[in-house]
Amino acid sequence: MWQNLACGEYNELLHKDAAIMIIKGVLEAEESYFGGHTNSSKP
């Protein structure tokens, strides 16, 4: 491998940040799709 340990750890952090951003985007999209109401919405 041409990457050293520091670069590998840095890339791993980037992947984690990207995954978090994707998950947040999905959650926000679901909230907007359902109008901010979940199954526990009160009548």
JSON list of C-alpha atoms in Angstrom, two decimals:
[
{"chain": "A", "resi": 1, "resn": "MET", "atom": "CA", "xyz": [0.00, 0.00, 0.00]},
{"chain": "A", "resi": 2, "resn": "TRP", "atom": "CA", "xyz": [1.23, 3.46, -0.81]},
{"chain": "A", "resi": 3, "resn": "GLN", "atom": "CA", "xyz": [-0.75, 5.04, 2.02]},
{"chain": "A", "resi": 4, "resn": "ASN", "atom": "CA", "xyz": [0.80, 5.23, 5.46]},
{"chain": "A", "resi": 5, "resn": "LEU", "atom": "CA", "xyz": [-1.17, 4.70, 8.66]},
{"chain": "A", "resi": 6, "resn": "ALA", "atom": "CA", "xyz": [-1.90, 8.39, 9.15]},
{"chain": "A", "resi": 7, "resn": "CYS", "atom": "CA", "xyz": [-3.43, 8.70, 5.69]},
{"chain": "A", "resi": 8, "resn": "GLY", "atom": "CA", "xyz": [-5.50, 5.58, 6.27]},
{"chain": "A", "resi": 9, "resn": "GLU", "atom": "CA", "xyz": [-6.88, 6.95, 9.52]},
{"chain": "A", "resi": 10, "resn": "TYR", "atom": "CA", "xyz": [-7.59, 10.29, 7.85]},
{"chain": "A", "resi": 11, "resn": "ASN", "atom": "CA", "xyz": [-9.47, 8.60, 5.01]},
{"chain": "A", "resi": 12, "resn": "GLU", "atom": "CA", "xyz": [-11.45, 6.57, 7.53]},
{"chain": "A", "resi": 13, "resn": "LEU", "atom": "CA", "xyz": [-12.52, 9.77, 9.26]},
{"chain": "A", "resi": 14, "resn": "LEU", "atom": "CA", "xyz": [-13.55, 11.25, 5.92]},
{"chain": "A", "resi": 15, "resn": "HIS", "atom": "CA", "xyz": [-15.66, 8.18, 5.17]},
{"chain": "A", "resi": 16, "resn": "LYS", "atom": "CA", "xyz": [-17.33, 8.42, 8.59]},
{"chain": "A", "resi": 17, "resn": "ASP", "atom": "CA", "xyz": [-18.10, 12.11, 8.04]},
{"chain": "A", "resi": 18, "resn": "ALA", "atom": "CA", "xyz": [-19.51, 11.35, 4.61]},
{"chain": "A", "resi": 19, "resn": "ALA", "atom": "CA", "xyz": [-21.69, 8.57, 6.01]},
{"chain": "A", "resi": 20, "resn": "ILE", "atom": "CA", "xyz": [-23.00, 10.88, 8.74]},
{"chain": "A", "resi": 21, "resn": "MET", "atom": "CA", "xyz": [-23.83, 13.55, 6.15]},
{"chain": "A", "resi": 22, "resn": "ILE", "atom": "CA", "xyz": [-25.67, 10.99, 4.01]},
{"chain": "A", "resi": 23, "resn": "ILE", "atom": "CA", "xyz": [-27.67, 9.68, 6.98]},
{"chain": "A", "resi": 24, "resn": "LYS", "atom": "CA", "xyz": [-28.60, 13.22, 8.03]},
{"chain": "A", "resi": 25, "resn": "GLY", "atom": "CA", "xyz": [-29.69, 13.98, 4.48]},
{"chain": "A", "resi": 26, "resn": "VAL", "atom": "CA", "xyz": [-31.88, 10.86, 4.37]},
{"chain": "A", "resi": 27, "resn": "LEU", "atom": "CA", "xyz": [-33.47, 11.72, 7.72]},
{"chain": "A", "resi": 28, "resn": "GLU", "atom": "CA", "xyz": [-34.16, 15.29, 6.60]},
{"chain": "A", "resi": 29, "resn": "ALA", "atom": "CA", "xyz": [-35.66, 14.03, 3.34]},
{"chain": "A", "resi": 30, "resn": "GLU", "atom": "CA", "xyz": [-37.94, 11.66, 5.25]},
{"chain": "A", "resi": 31, "resn": "GLU", "atom": "CA", "xyz": [-39.03, 14.43, 7.60]},
{"chain": "A", "resi": 32, "resn": "SER", "atom": "CA", "xyz": [-39.90, 16.72, 4.70]},
{"chain": "A", "resi": 33, "resn": "TYR", "atom": "CA", "xyz": [-41.65, 13.86, 2.85]},
{"chain": "A", "resi": 34, "resn": "PHE", "atom": "CA", "xyz": [-43.81, 12.98, 5.83]},
{"chain": "A", "resi": 35, "resn": "GLY", "atom": "CA", "xyz": [-44.39, 16.63, 6.70]},
{"chain": "A", "resi": 36, "resn": "GLY", "atom": "CA", "xyz": [-42.38, 16.32, 9.90]},
{"chain": "A", "resi": 37, "resn": "HIS", "atom": "CA", "xyz": [-44.89, 13.84, 11.33]},
{"chain": "A", "resi": 38, "resn": "THR", "atom": "CA", "xyz": [-43.93, 10.32, 12.36]},
{"chain": "A", "resi": 39, "resn": "ASN", "atom": "CA", "xyz": [-46.06, 7.35, 13.36]},
{"chain": "A", "resi": 40, "resn": "SER", "atom": "CA", "xyz": [-46.27, 8.82, 16.87]},
{"chain": "A", "resi": 41, "resn": "SER", "atom": "CA", "xyz": [-48.01, 12.00, 15.66]},
{"chain": "A", "resi": 42, "resn": "LYS", "atom": "CA", "xyz": [-50.80, 13.12, 17.94]},
{"chain": "A", "resi": 43, "resn": "PRO", "atom": "CA", "xyz": [-54.33, 13.62, 16.53]}
]
